[in-house]
mmCIF file of C-alpha atoms and ligand atoms in Angstrom:
data_model
loop_
_atom_site.group_PDB
_atom_site.id
_atom_site.type_symbol
_atom_site.label_atom_id
_atom_site.label_comp_id
_atom_site.label_asym_id
_atom_site.label_seq_id
_atom_site.Cartn_x
_atom_site.Cartn_y
_atom_site.Cartn_z
ATOM 1 C CA MET A 1 8.294 -8.532 -13.002
ATOM 2 C CA GLY A 2 9.334 -7.752 -9.283
ATOM 3 C CA ILE A 3 10.719 -9.400 -5.919
ATOM 4 C CA HIS A 4 13.924 -9.764 -7.576
ATOM 5 C CA GLY A 5 15.876 -10.626 -4.417
ATOM 6 C CA ASN A 6 13.924 -13.532 -4.422
ATOM 7 C CA ALA A 7 15.506 -16.731 -6.045
ATOM 8 C CA THR A 8 12.456 -18.040 -7.803
ATOM 9 C CA CYS A 9 12.476 -20.917 -10.386
ATOM 10 C CA VAL A 10 10.114 -22.960 -12.665
ATOM 11 C CA MET A 11 9.954 -26.658 -11.527
ATOM 12 C CA ASN A 12 7.959 -29.103 -14.052
ATOM 13 C CA TYR A 13 7.316 -32.265 -13.070
ATOM 14 C CA ASP A 14 6.180 -33.678 -16.274
ATOM 15 C CA GLY A 15 6.440 -37.610 -16.307
ATOM 16 C CA ALA A 16 7.507 -37.420 -12.746
ATOM 17 C CA THR A 17 6.049 -40.336 -10.098
ATOM 18 C CA GLY A 18 3.792 -38.645 -7.421
ATOM 19 C CA TRP A 19 3.073 -40.293 -4.124
ATOM 20 C CA LEU A 20 0.097 -39.512 -1.934
ATOM 21 C CA LEU A 21 0.874 -38.155 1.645
ATOM 22 C CA GLY A 22 -1.906 -38.853 4.009
ATOM 23 C CA GLU A 23 -5.609 -39.688 3.390
ATOM 24 C CA GLU A 24 -7.269 -39.798 -0.385
ATOM 25 C CA HIS A 25 -9.645 -36.937 -0.635
ATOM 26 C CA LYS A 26 -8.265 -35.169 2.425
ATOM 27 C CA GLY A 27 -5.926 -33.118 0.468
ATOM 28 C CA MET A 28 -7.571 -29.732 0.826
ATOM 29 C CA ARG A 29 -8.470 -29.847 4.466
ATOM 30 C CA ALA A 30 -4.662 -30.764 5.010
ATOM 31 C CA MET A 31 -3.749 -27.692 3.108
ATOM 32 C CA PHE A 32 -5.798 -25.173 4.771
ATOM 33 C CA THR A 33 -4.084 -26.419 8.112
ATOM 34 C CA MET A 34 -0.942 -24.326 6.748
ATOM 35 C CA MET A 35 -2.923 -21.592 4.839
ATOM 36 C CA ASN A 36 -4.025 -19.380 7.866
ATOM 37 C CA GLU A 37 -0.468 -18.730 8.402
ATOM 38 C CA ALA A 38 0.893 -18.297 5.146
ATOM 39 C CA ARG A 39 -1.651 -16.118 3.823
ATOM 40 C CA LEU A 40 -1.513 -14.008 6.523
ATOM 41 C CA GLY A 41 2.006 -13.572 5.594
ATOM 42 C CA VAL A 42 1.094 -12.687 2.229
ATOM 43 C CA GLY A 43 -1.510 -10.359 3.434
ATOM 44 C CA LEU A 44 1.229 -8.515 5.441
ATOM 45 C CA GLN A 45 3.468 -8.238 2.001
ATOM 46 C CA GLY A 46 0.662 -6.453 0.762
ATOM 47 C CA TYR A 47 0.148 -3.865 3.647
ATOM 48 C CA ALA A 48 4.040 -3.686 3.932
ATOM 49 C CA GLN A 49 4.613 -2.771 0.254
ATOM 50 C CA ALA A 50 1.767 -0.097 0.712
ATOM 51 C CA GLU A 51 3.183 1.330 3.849
ATOM 52 C CA ILE A 52 6.853 1.619 2.448
ATOM 53 C CA ALA A 53 5.726 3.192 -0.745
ATOM 54 C CA TYR A 54 3.327 5.657 1.418
ATOM 55 C CA GLN A 55 6.515 6.643 3.772
ATOM 56 C CA ASN A 56 8.321 7.451 0.513
ATOM 57 C CA ALA A 57 5.490 9.616 -1.202
ATOM 58 C CA ARG A 58 4.783 11.366 2.304
ATOM 59 C CA ALA A 59 8.823 12.583 2.067
ATOM 60 C CA TRP A 60 8.135 13.334 -1.690
ATOM 61 C CA ALA A 61 5.188 15.457 -1.169
ATOM 62 C CA LYS A 62 6.808 17.456 1.539
ATOM 63 C CA GLU A 63 10.121 18.093 -0.480
ATOM 64 C CA ARG A 64 8.768 18.490 -4.149
ATOM 65 C CA LEU A 65 7.937 22.116 -5.108
ATOM 66 C CA GLN A 66 5.357 22.579 -7.312
ATOM 67 C CA GLY A 67 2.133 24.832 -8.170
ATOM 68 C CA ARG A 68 0.820 27.402 -5.765
ATOM 69 C CA ASP A 69 -1.034 26.815 -2.517
ATOM 70 C CA PRO A 70 -4.774 27.419 -3.671
ATOM 71 C CA LEU A 71 -5.190 29.748 -0.151
ATOM 72 C CA ARG A 72 -1.816 31.554 -0.912
ATOM 73 C CA ARG A 73 -2.345 32.595 -5.091
ATOM 74 C CA ALA A 74 -2.640 36.073 -4.498
ATOM 75 C CA ASP A 75 0.908 36.422 -2.460
ATOM 76 C CA ASN A 76 3.349 37.154 -4.781
ATOM 77 C CA ALA A 77 5.809 38.176 -2.174
ATOM 78 C CA GLY A 78 6.405 34.332 -1.028
ATOM 79 C CA PRO A 79 7.954 31.586 -3.034
ATOM 80 C CA THR A 80 6.695 30.664 -6.366
ATOM 81 C CA ALA A 81 6.179 27.217 -5.333
ATOM 82 C CA ASP A 82 4.874 25.162 -2.605
ATOM 83 C CA PRO A 83 5.560 21.561 -1.725
ATOM 84 C CA LEU A 84 3.062 19.190 -3.133
ATOM 85 C CA ILE A 85 1.598 18.379 0.127
ATOM 86 C CA VAL A 86 -0.416 21.741 0.375
ATOM 87 C CA HIS A 87 -2.896 20.473 -2.793
ATOM 88 C CA PRO A 88 -6.035 19.111 -1.800
ATOM 89 C CA ASP A 89 -5.669 16.479 -4.524
ATOM 90 C CA ILE A 90 -2.367 15.339 -3.247
ATOM 91 C CA ARG A 91 -3.398 15.321 0.352
ATOM 92 C CA ARG A 92 -6.688 13.026 -0.718
ATOM 93 C CA ASN A 93 -4.240 10.714 -1.929
ATOM 94 C CA LEU A 94 -1.908 10.921 0.908
ATOM 95 C CA MET A 95 -5.245 10.238 3.285
ATOM 96 C CA ASP A 96 -6.372 7.263 1.553
ATOM 97 C CA GLN A 97 -3.008 5.606 1.977
ATOM 98 C CA LYS A 98 -2.557 6.668 5.440
ATOM 99 C CA ALA A 99 -5.810 5.521 6.029
ATOM 100 C CA PHE A 100 -5.102 2.189 4.396
ATOM 101 C CA VAL A 101 -1.995 1.410 5.943
ATOM 102 C CA GLU A 102 -2.759 2.067 9.669
ATOM 103 C CA GLY A 103 -5.985 0.111 9.425
ATOM 104 C CA ALA A 104 -4.543 -2.752 7.772
ATOM 105 C CA ARG A 105 -1.670 -2.986 9.980
ATOM 106 C CA ALA A 106 -4.335 -3.121 12.878
ATOM 107 C CA PHE A 107 -5.916 -5.869 10.935
ATOM 108 C CA ALA A 108 -3.226 -7.914 10.442
ATOM 109 C CA TYR A 109 -2.694 -7.445 14.288
ATOM 110 C CA TRP A 110 -5.810 -8.597 15.134
ATOM 111 C CA ALA A 111 -5.626 -11.645 12.727
ATOM 112 C CA ALA A 112 -2.147 -12.762 14.490
ATOM 113 C CA MET A 113 -3.721 -12.517 17.998
ATOM 114 C CA LEU A 114 -6.281 -14.267 16.647
ATOM 115 C CA ILE A 115 -3.902 -17.192 15.359
ATOM 116 C CA ASP A 116 -2.450 -16.976 18.913
ATOM 117 C CA ARG A 117 -5.182 -17.547 20.822
ATOM 118 C CA SER A 118 -6.178 -20.546 18.767
ATOM 119 C CA ARG A 119 -2.672 -22.136 18.980
ATOM 120 C CA ARG A 120 -1.732 -20.934 22.695
ATOM 121 C CA GLN A 121 -4.990 -21.328 24.083
ATOM 122 C CA GLY A 122 -6.934 -23.896 22.263
ATOM 123 C CA ASP A 123 -9.774 -20.857 21.690
ATOM 124 C CA ALA A 124 -11.867 -23.016 18.592
ATOM 125 C CA GLU A 125 -13.852 -19.253 18.166
ATOM 126 C CA ALA A 126 -10.897 -17.676 17.753
ATOM 127 C CA GLU A 127 -9.970 -20.353 15.061
ATOM 128 C CA ALA A 128 -13.204 -19.923 13.077
ATOM 129 C CA LEU A 129 -13.243 -16.517 13.270
ATOM 130 C CA VAL A 130 -10.014 -16.206 11.585
ATOM 131 C CA SER A 131 -10.260 -18.719 9.371
ATOM 132 C CA LEU A 132 -13.514 -16.800 7.889
ATOM 133 C CA LEU A 133 -11.049 -13.856 8.086
ATOM 134 C CA ILE A 134 -8.092 -14.935 6.204
ATOM 135 C CA PRO A 135 -8.936 -14.602 2.781
ATOM 136 C CA VAL A 136 -10.278 -11.250 3.160
ATOM 137 C CA LEU A 137 -6.681 -10.272 4.813
ATOM 138 C CA LYS A 138 -4.730 -11.782 1.612
ATOM 139 C CA GLY A 139 -7.197 -10.830 -0.792
ATOM 140 C CA PHE A 140 -8.200 -7.299 0.446
ATOM 141 C CA LEU A 141 -4.731 -6.182 1.591
ATOM 142 C CA THR A 142 -2.556 -7.177 -1.456
ATOM 143 C CA ASP A 143 -5.510 -5.799 -3.649
ATOM 144 C CA ARG A 144 -5.650 -2.220 -1.755
ATOM 145 C CA GLY A 145 -1.816 -2.552 -1.100
ATOM 146 C CA PHE A 146 -0.995 -2.772 -4.810
ATOM 147 C CA GLU A 147 -3.472 0.207 -5.412
ATOM 148 C CA MET A 148 -1.925 1.879 -2.749
ATOM 149 C CA THR A 149 1.444 1.396 -4.193
ATOM 150 C CA VAL A 150 0.495 2.789 -7.432
ATOM 151 C CA ALA A 151 -1.508 5.956 -5.611
ATOM 152 C CA ALA A 152 2.000 6.720 -3.835
ATOM 153 C CA GLN A 153 3.576 6.342 -7.336
ATOM 154 C CA GLN A 154 0.938 9.208 -8.820
ATOM 155 C CA ILE A 155 2.657 11.606 -6.093
ATOM 156 C CA PHE A 156 5.972 11.023 -7.713
ATOM 157 C CA GLY A 157 4.769 12.505 -11.011
ATOM 158 C CA GLY A 158 7.062 11.367 -14.034
ATOM 159 C CA HIS A 159 9.700 10.901 -11.140
ATOM 160 C CA GLY A 160 7.343 7.548 -10.120
ATOM 161 C CA TYR A 161 7.608 6.234 -13.568
ATOM 162 C CA ILE A 162 11.472 6.809 -13.776
ATOM 163 C CA GLU A 163 13.746 4.082 -11.669
ATOM 164 C CA GLU A 164 15.467 7.007 -10.181
ATOM 165 C CA THR A 165 13.110 7.250 -6.937
ATOM 166 C CA GLY A 166 12.718 3.389 -6.352
ATOM 167 C CA ILE A 167 9.110 4.093 -5.916
ATOM 168 C CA SER A 168 8.322 1.864 -9.345
ATOM 169 C CA GLN A 169 9.895 -1.192 -7.429
ATOM 170 C CA PHE A 170 7.374 -0.975 -5.021
ATOM 171 C CA VAL A 171 4.480 -1.028 -7.431
ATOM 172 C CA ARG A 172 6.174 -4.409 -9.313
ATOM 173 C CA ASP A 173 6.970 -6.087 -5.991
ATOM 174 C CA ALA A 174 3.357 -5.559 -4.659
ATOM 175 C CA ARG A 175 1.981 -7.030 -7.533
ATOM 176 C CA ILE A 176 3.166 -10.882 -6.902
ATOM 177 C CA ALA A 177 0.840 -10.770 -3.484
ATOM 178 C CA MET A 178 -2.253 -10.814 -5.599
ATOM 179 C CA ILE A 179 -1.519 -13.713 -7.317
ATOM 180 C CA TYR A 180 0.706 -16.084 -4.989
ATOM 181 C CA GLU A 181 -0.538 -17.909 -2.478
ATOM 182 C CA GLY A 182 -4.057 -18.430 -4.257
ATOM 183 C CA ALA A 183 -4.767 -15.825 -6.850
ATOM 184 C CA ASN A 184 -7.349 -13.177 -5.212
ATOM 185 C CA GLY A 185 -10.293 -14.648 -6.888
ATOM 186 C CA ILE A 186 -9.819 -17.521 -5.597
ATOM 187 C CA GLN A 187 -9.607 -15.991 -2.208
ATOM 188 C CA ALA A 188 -12.910 -14.468 -2.855
ATOM 189 C CA LEU A 189 -14.493 -17.986 -4.006
ATOM 190 C CA ASP A 190 -12.794 -19.388 -0.869
ATOM 191 C CA LEU A 191 -14.847 -16.716 1.418
ATOM 192 C CA VAL A 192 -18.292 -17.106 -0.189
ATOM 193 C CA ALA A 193 -18.259 -20.991 -1.128
ATOM 194 C CA ARG A 194 -16.342 -22.096 2.079
ATOM 195 C CA LYS A 195 -16.202 -19.702 4.992
ATOM 196 C CA LEU A 196 -19.376 -17.952 4.601
ATOM 197 C CA PRO A 197 -21.347 -21.341 5.378
ATOM 198 C CA LEU A 198 -18.895 -22.799 7.884
ATOM 199 C CA GLN A 199 -20.513 -23.846 10.982
ATOM 200 C CA GLY A 200 -23.853 -22.804 9.509
ATOM 201 C CA GLY A 201 -22.575 -19.291 9.407
ATOM 202 C CA LYS A 202 -21.492 -19.005 13.004
ATOM 203 C CA PRO A 203 -18.223 -17.513 12.375
ATOM 204 C CA PHE A 204 -19.498 -14.694 10.050
ATOM 205 C CA MET A 205 -22.428 -14.000 12.781
ATOM 206 C CA ALA A 206 -19.612 -13.737 15.186
ATOM 207 C CA PHE A 207 -17.678 -11.335 13.118
ATOM 208 C CA LEU A 208 -21.095 -9.168 12.697
ATOM 209 C CA GLU A 209 -21.217 -9.404 16.663
ATOM 210 C CA GLU A 210 -17.170 -7.992 16.955
ATOM 211 C CA VAL A 211 -18.733 -4.883 14.962
ATOM 212 C CA LYS A 212 -21.906 -4.316 16.775
ATOM 213 C CA GLY A 213 -20.073 -4.960 20.494
ATOM 214 C CA THR A 214 -17.823 -2.224 19.308
ATOM 215 C CA ILE A 215 -20.316 0.252 18.295
ATOM 216 C CA ARG A 216 -22.680 -0.555 21.088
ATOM 217 C CA ALA A 217 -19.719 -0.213 23.795
ATOM 218 C CA HIS A 218 -18.783 3.546 22.468
ATOM 219 C CA GLU A 219 -21.998 5.096 20.887
ATOM 220 C CA ASP A 220 -22.346 7.205 23.960
ATOM 221 C CA ASP A 221 -19.622 9.056 23.039
ATOM 222 C CA ALA A 222 -20.990 11.884 20.727
ATOM 223 C CA ASP A 223 -17.687 12.785 18.982
ATOM 224 C CA ILE A 224 -17.113 9.502 17.323
ATOM 225 C CA ARG A 225 -21.224 8.252 17.487
ATOM 226 C CA ALA A 226 -21.887 10.106 13.873
ATOM 227 C CA SER A 227 -18.524 10.779 12.319
ATOM 228 C CA VAL A 228 -16.872 6.862 12.869
ATOM 229 C CA LEU A 229 -19.982 4.601 14.322
ATOM 230 C CA GLU A 230 -22.557 4.991 12.297
ATOM 231 C CA PRO A 231 -21.059 4.990 8.950
ATOM 232 C CA LEU A 232 -19.421 1.656 10.235
ATOM 233 C CA LYS A 233 -22.948 0.634 11.256
ATOM 234 C CA ALA A 234 -24.219 1.345 7.351
ATOM 235 C CA ALA A 235 -21.321 -0.458 6.232
ATOM 236 C CA SER A 236 -22.050 -3.626 8.384
ATOM 237 C CA LYS A 237 -25.766 -3.589 7.253
ATOM 238 C CA ASP A 238 -24.565 -3.623 3.447
ATOM 239 C CA LEU A 239 -22.464 -6.525 4.201
ATOM 240 C CA GLN A 240 -24.858 -8.210 6.046
ATOM 241 C CA ALA A 241 -27.204 -7.582 3.001
ATOM 242 C CA ALA A 242 -24.983 -9.036 0.866
ATOM 243 C CA ALA A 243 -24.183 -12.288 2.743
ATOM 244 C CA MET A 244 -28.070 -12.927 2.824
ATOM 245 C CA LEU A 245 -27.882 -12.812 -0.693
ATOM 246 C CA PHE A 246 -25.235 -15.242 -1.101
ATOM 247 C CA MET A 247 -27.019 -17.784 1.650
ATOM 248 C CA GLU A 248 -30.177 -17.605 -0.386
ATOM 249 C CA ARG A 249 -28.507 -17.682 -4.147
ATOM 250 C CA ALA A 250 -25.691 -20.376 -3.463
ATOM 251 C CA ALA A 251 -27.387 -23.161 -4.239
ATOM 252 C CA LYS A 252 -30.678 -22.004 -6.387
ATOM 253 C CA ALA A 253 -28.340 -19.722 -8.871
ATOM 254 C CA PRO A 254 -24.487 -20.513 -8.205
ATOM 255 C CA GLN A 255 -23.431 -18.168 -11.371
ATOM 256 C CA ASP A 256 -24.909 -15.386 -9.476
ATOM 257 C CA ALA A 257 -23.435 -15.948 -6.009
ATOM 258 C CA LEU A 258 -19.994 -16.347 -7.680
ATOM 259 C CA ALA A 259 -20.074 -13.074 -10.225
ATOM 260 C CA GLY A 260 -20.356 -11.255 -6.793
ATOM 261 C CA ALA A 261 -17.425 -12.677 -5.066
ATOM 262 C CA THR A 262 -14.727 -10.220 -5.514
ATOM 263 C CA ASP A 263 -17.305 -7.606 -4.555
ATOM 264 C CA PHE A 264 -18.408 -9.615 -1.021
ATOM 265 C CA MET A 265 -14.565 -9.759 -0.391
ATOM 266 C CA HIS A 266 -13.516 -6.225 -0.839
ATOM 267 C CA LEU A 267 -17.093 -4.978 0.870
ATOM 268 C CA MET A 268 -15.848 -7.397 3.985
ATOM 269 C CA GLY A 269 -12.553 -5.903 4.070
ATOM 270 C CA HIS A 270 -13.642 -2.353 4.144
ATOM 271 C CA VAL A 271 -15.825 -3.110 6.783
ATOM 272 C CA CYS A 272 -12.947 -4.939 8.610
ATOM 273 C CA LEU A 273 -10.789 -1.865 8.424
ATOM 274 C CA GLY A 274 -14.018 0.069 9.392
ATOM 275 C CA LEU A 275 -13.885 -1.795 12.902
ATOM 276 C CA MET A 276 -10.277 -1.138 13.238
ATOM 277 C CA TRP A 277 -10.729 2.420 12.625
ATOM 278 C CA ALA A 278 -13.625 2.516 14.944
ATOM 279 C CA ARG A 279 -11.475 0.566 18.077
ATOM 280 C CA MET A 280 -8.653 3.194 16.987
ATOM 281 C CA ALA A 281 -10.495 5.904 17.538
ATOM 282 C CA ALA A 282 -12.055 4.820 20.726
ATOM 283 C CA ALA A 283 -8.837 4.119 22.124
ATOM 284 C CA ALA A 284 -7.711 7.406 21.102
ATOM 285 C CA ARG A 285 -10.631 9.261 23.031
ATOM 286 C CA ARG A 286 -10.232 7.404 26.165
ATOM 287 C CA ALA A 287 -6.136 8.459 25.816
ATOM 288 C CA LEU A 288 -7.193 12.009 25.314
ATOM 289 C CA ALA A 289 -9.940 12.203 27.931
ATOM 290 C CA GLU A 290 -7.173 10.649 30.423
ATOM 291 C CA GLY A 291 -4.450 13.169 29.127
ATOM 292 C CA ARG A 292 -1.892 9.956 28.290
ATOM 293 C CA GLY A 293 0.152 9.791 24.960
ATOM 294 C CA ASP A 294 1.378 11.929 22.455
ATOM 295 C CA ARG A 295 -1.869 14.839 21.987
ATOM 296 C CA ALA A 296 -0.888 14.976 18.182
ATOM 297 C CA PHE A 297 -0.664 11.240 17.622
ATOM 298 C CA LEU A 298 -3.943 10.630 18.755
ATOM 299 C CA GLU A 299 -5.421 13.926 17.169
ATOM 300 C CA ALA A 300 -4.090 12.380 13.690
ATOM 301 C CA LYS A 301 -5.647 8.849 14.502
ATOM 302 C CA LEU A 302 -8.952 10.638 15.062
ATOM 303 C CA ALA A 303 -8.759 12.684 11.692
ATOM 304 C CA THR A 304 -7.774 9.433 9.873
ATOM 305 C CA ALA A 305 -10.974 7.429 11.261
ATOM 306 C CA ARG A 306 -13.407 10.345 10.158
ATOM 307 C CA TYR A 307 -11.582 10.534 7.025
ATOM 308 C CA HIS A 308 -12.158 6.646 6.203
ATOM 309 C CA ALA A 309 -15.350 6.621 7.553
ATOM 310 C CA ALA A 310 -16.423 9.566 5.283
ATOM 311 C CA ARG A 311 -14.688 8.732 2.170
ATOM 312 C CA VAL A 312 -13.428 5.367 2.022
ATOM 313 C CA LEU A 313 -16.237 3.103 4.036
ATOM 314 C CA PRO A 314 -19.208 4.038 1.554
ATOM 315 C CA ALA A 315 -17.605 2.098 -0.883
ATOM 316 C CA THR A 316 -19.514 -0.832 0.685
ATOM 317 C CA ALA A 317 -22.852 0.672 -0.988
ATOM 318 C CA LEU A 318 -21.061 0.086 -4.718
ATOM 319 C CA HIS A 319 -20.142 -3.412 -3.548
ATOM 320 C CA LEU A 320 -23.752 -4.291 -2.790
ATOM 321 C CA ALA A 321 -25.166 -2.721 -5.534
ATOM 322 C CA ARG A 322 -22.737 -4.800 -7.988
ATOM 323 C CA ILE A 323 -23.464 -7.705 -5.617
ATOM 324 C CA ARG A 324 -27.251 -7.288 -6.198
ATOM 325 C CA ALA A 325 -27.012 -7.003 -9.875
ATOM 326 C CA GLY A 326 -26.155 -10.605 -9.923
ATOM 327 C CA GLY A 327 -24.711 -12.394 -12.716
ATOM 328 C CA GLU A 328 -26.806 -12.079 -15.264
ATOM 329 C CA THR A 329 -24.981 -9.019 -17.241
ATOM 330 C CA VAL A 330 -21.614 -10.662 -16.267
ATOM 331 C CA MET A 331 -22.379 -14.079 -18.112
ATOM 332 C CA ALA A 332 -24.657 -12.773 -21.165
ATOM 333 C CA LEU A 333 -21.870 -13.125 -23.847
ATOM 334 C CA PRO A 334 -20.950 -16.691 -24.926
ATOM 335 C CA PRO A 335 -17.180 -17.480 -24.887
ATOM 336 C CA GLU A 336 -16.905 -16.780 -28.653
ATOM 337 C CA ALA A 337 -17.974 -13.189 -28.458
ATOM 338 C CA PHE A 338 -14.649 -12.612 -26.810
HETATM 339 C C1 LIG B 401 6.605 -15.198 -8.324
HETATM 340 C C2 LIG B 401 6.133 -16.658 -7.919
HETATM 341 C C3 LIG B 401 6.302 -17.677 -6.805
HETATM 342 C C4 LIG B 401 5.379 -18.648 -6.403
HETATM 343 N N1 LIG B 401 6.146 -19.146 -5.227
HETATM 344 C C5 LIG B 401 5.577 -20.442 -5.413
HETATM 345 C C6 LIG B 401 5.813 -21.317 -4.292
HETATM 346 O O1 LIG B 401 6.776 -20.890 -3.548
HETATM 347 N N2 LIG B 401 5.350 -22.380 -4.097
HETATM 348 C C7 LIG B 401 4.047 -22.886 -4.813
HETATM 349 O O2 LIG B 401 3.520 -23.935 -4.482
HETATM 350 N N3 LIG B 401 3.405 -22.076 -5.483
HETATM 351 C C8 LIG B 401 4.493 -20.876 -6.031
HETATM 352 N N4 LIG B 401 3.938 -19.963 -6.753
HETATM 353 C C9 LIG B 401 2.605 -20.227 -7.632
HETATM 354 C C10 LIG B 401 1.663 -19.644 -7.372
HETATM 355 O O3 LIG B 401 0.926 -20.223 -6.137
HETATM 356 C C11 LIG B 401 0.272 -19.457 -8.535
HETATM 357 O O4 LIG B 401 0.804 -19.167 -9.638
HETATM 358 C C12 LIG B 401 -1.069 -18.875 -7.869
HETATM 359 O O5 LIG B 401 -1.219 -19.469 -6.770
HETATM 360 C C13 LIG B 401 -2.292 -18.953 -9.062
HETATM 361 O O6 LIG B 401 -2.017 -20.100 -9.421
HETATM 362 P P1 LIG B 401 -2.046 -20.623 -10.965
HETATM 363 O O7 LIG B 401 -0.661 -19.535 -11.529
HETATM 364 O O8 LIG B 401 -2.092 -21.960 -11.537
HETATM 365 O O9 LIG B 401 -3.364 -19.822 -11.660
HETATM 366 P P2 LIG B 401 -4.643 -20.246 -12.360
HETATM 367 O O10 LIG B 401 -5.238 -21.233 -11.194
HETATM 368 O O11 LIG B 401 -4.645 -20.964 -13.998
HETATM 369 O O12 LIG B 401 -5.397 -19.019 -12.438
HETATM 370 C C14 LIG B 401 -5.458 -17.926 -13.160
HETATM 371 C C15 LIG B 401 -6.720 -17.045 -12.888
HETATM 372 O O13 LIG B 401 -7.891 -17.823 -13.224
HETATM 373 C C16 LIG B 401 -8.870 -17.698 -11.680
HETATM 374 N N5 LIG B 401 -9.221 -18.768 -11.326
HETATM 375 C C17 LIG B 401 -8.773 -19.948 -11.755
HETATM 376 N N6 LIG B 401 -9.764 -20.929 -11.039
HETATM 377 C C18 LIG B 401 -10.940 -20.086 -11.020
HETATM 378 C C19 LIG B 401 -12.218 -20.710 -10.692
HETATM 379 N N7 LIG B 401 -12.501 -21.999 -10.446
HETATM 380 N N8 LIG B 401 -13.449 -19.628 -10.495
HETATM 381 C C20 LIG B 401 -12.906 -18.224 -10.760
HETATM 382 N N9 LIG B 401 -11.461 -17.745 -11.258
HETATM 383 C C21 LIG B 401 -10.453 -18.916 -11.251
HETATM 384 C C22 LIG B 401 -7.936 -17.154 -10.714
HETATM 385 O O14 LIG B 401 -8.434 -16.480 -10.039
HETATM 386 C C23 LIG B 401 -6.202 -16.328 -11.573
HETATM 387 O O15 LIG B 401 -7.016 -14.973 -11.922
HETATM 388 C C24 LIG B 401 4.566 -18.961 -7.364
HETATM 389 C C25 LIG B 401 4.510 -17.967 -8.589
HETATM 390 C C26 LIG B 401 4.866 -16.906 -8.790
HETATM 391 C C27 LIG B 401 4.677 -16.364 -9.789
#
């Protein structure tokens, strides 16, 4: 379907002899030692495909003339069509992409830094935290990354469906990242069944502490308190409530819990990007106050942080509602009914 630049072939091992490498029953553990880096790499692919698709869509939206600016409808003297970027629905689409790619890039850097801390400094807490975050990074960034390539394609209209503009290739290429290195459904299972209960929930508590610490550190700043930090606080409460439900149900009603695994992964992914946006907003505020850096760039960061908090983060409430609904309606039909 995509990644045609990559020489992939199918290898069948029918009738082949297998030799045990390492100790019996320790295979999963051995596999997971290499998984953090490999899954970070695939999460990065999800982000990177969204990034290049966004860059193309942004250029197209500035160039393509179609429809009149709603603020200029009565102006018969000017040009008969305006660039797509003036239209609020196009702007919504571009803001979704911008909020995702910049948040995702920060999230990937943060995870890479945690891996460095665990490898180079033997930091066990960083190691535990990144183990918790990796399935979110892989699953959320590739699911959302694919959605963002489709959003970018939409900006091209019919030109996005034909091959000439190249945007359809990004959609095809992004699709594999949701599947390989462990399909995203498996990432969600890894998160709720292995990572959430890891060390009695300590890494998960450490993650919540990262969120609370960021909010506490900047809540005196009225400019971002209501517009960025409070929405993050609400989203992290949704995450905490969902985690409590998983802890309660995991043993008693595993089907109930597993039916909500993908929602949990997405809920946590939104909180991760919310945390990144809170940190970026605080850094932008600090630089603006000190008169450092490019003012337009920093103000764009703040505006995008506010957009993310207002228009993207509320998705956590929907994920929590689905998790609360449990597995009953999911599993109501017998296999023969399909
Ligand atoms: C282009 C390409 C390149 C690849 N490159 C490599 C490579 O270099 N090395 C390599 O080792 N592999 C490679 N793979 C294989 C790839 O990693 C697997 O295809 C992928 O991990 C999914 O496994 P599967 O195909 O066996 O799917 P399955 O395990 O059959 O899964 C099918 C679906 O069922 C779901 N599912 C499975 N089990 C459960 C469960 N217990 N609960 C809930 N849902 C479940 C999955 O989420 C998925 O949606 C490649 C695949 C492709 C397409």
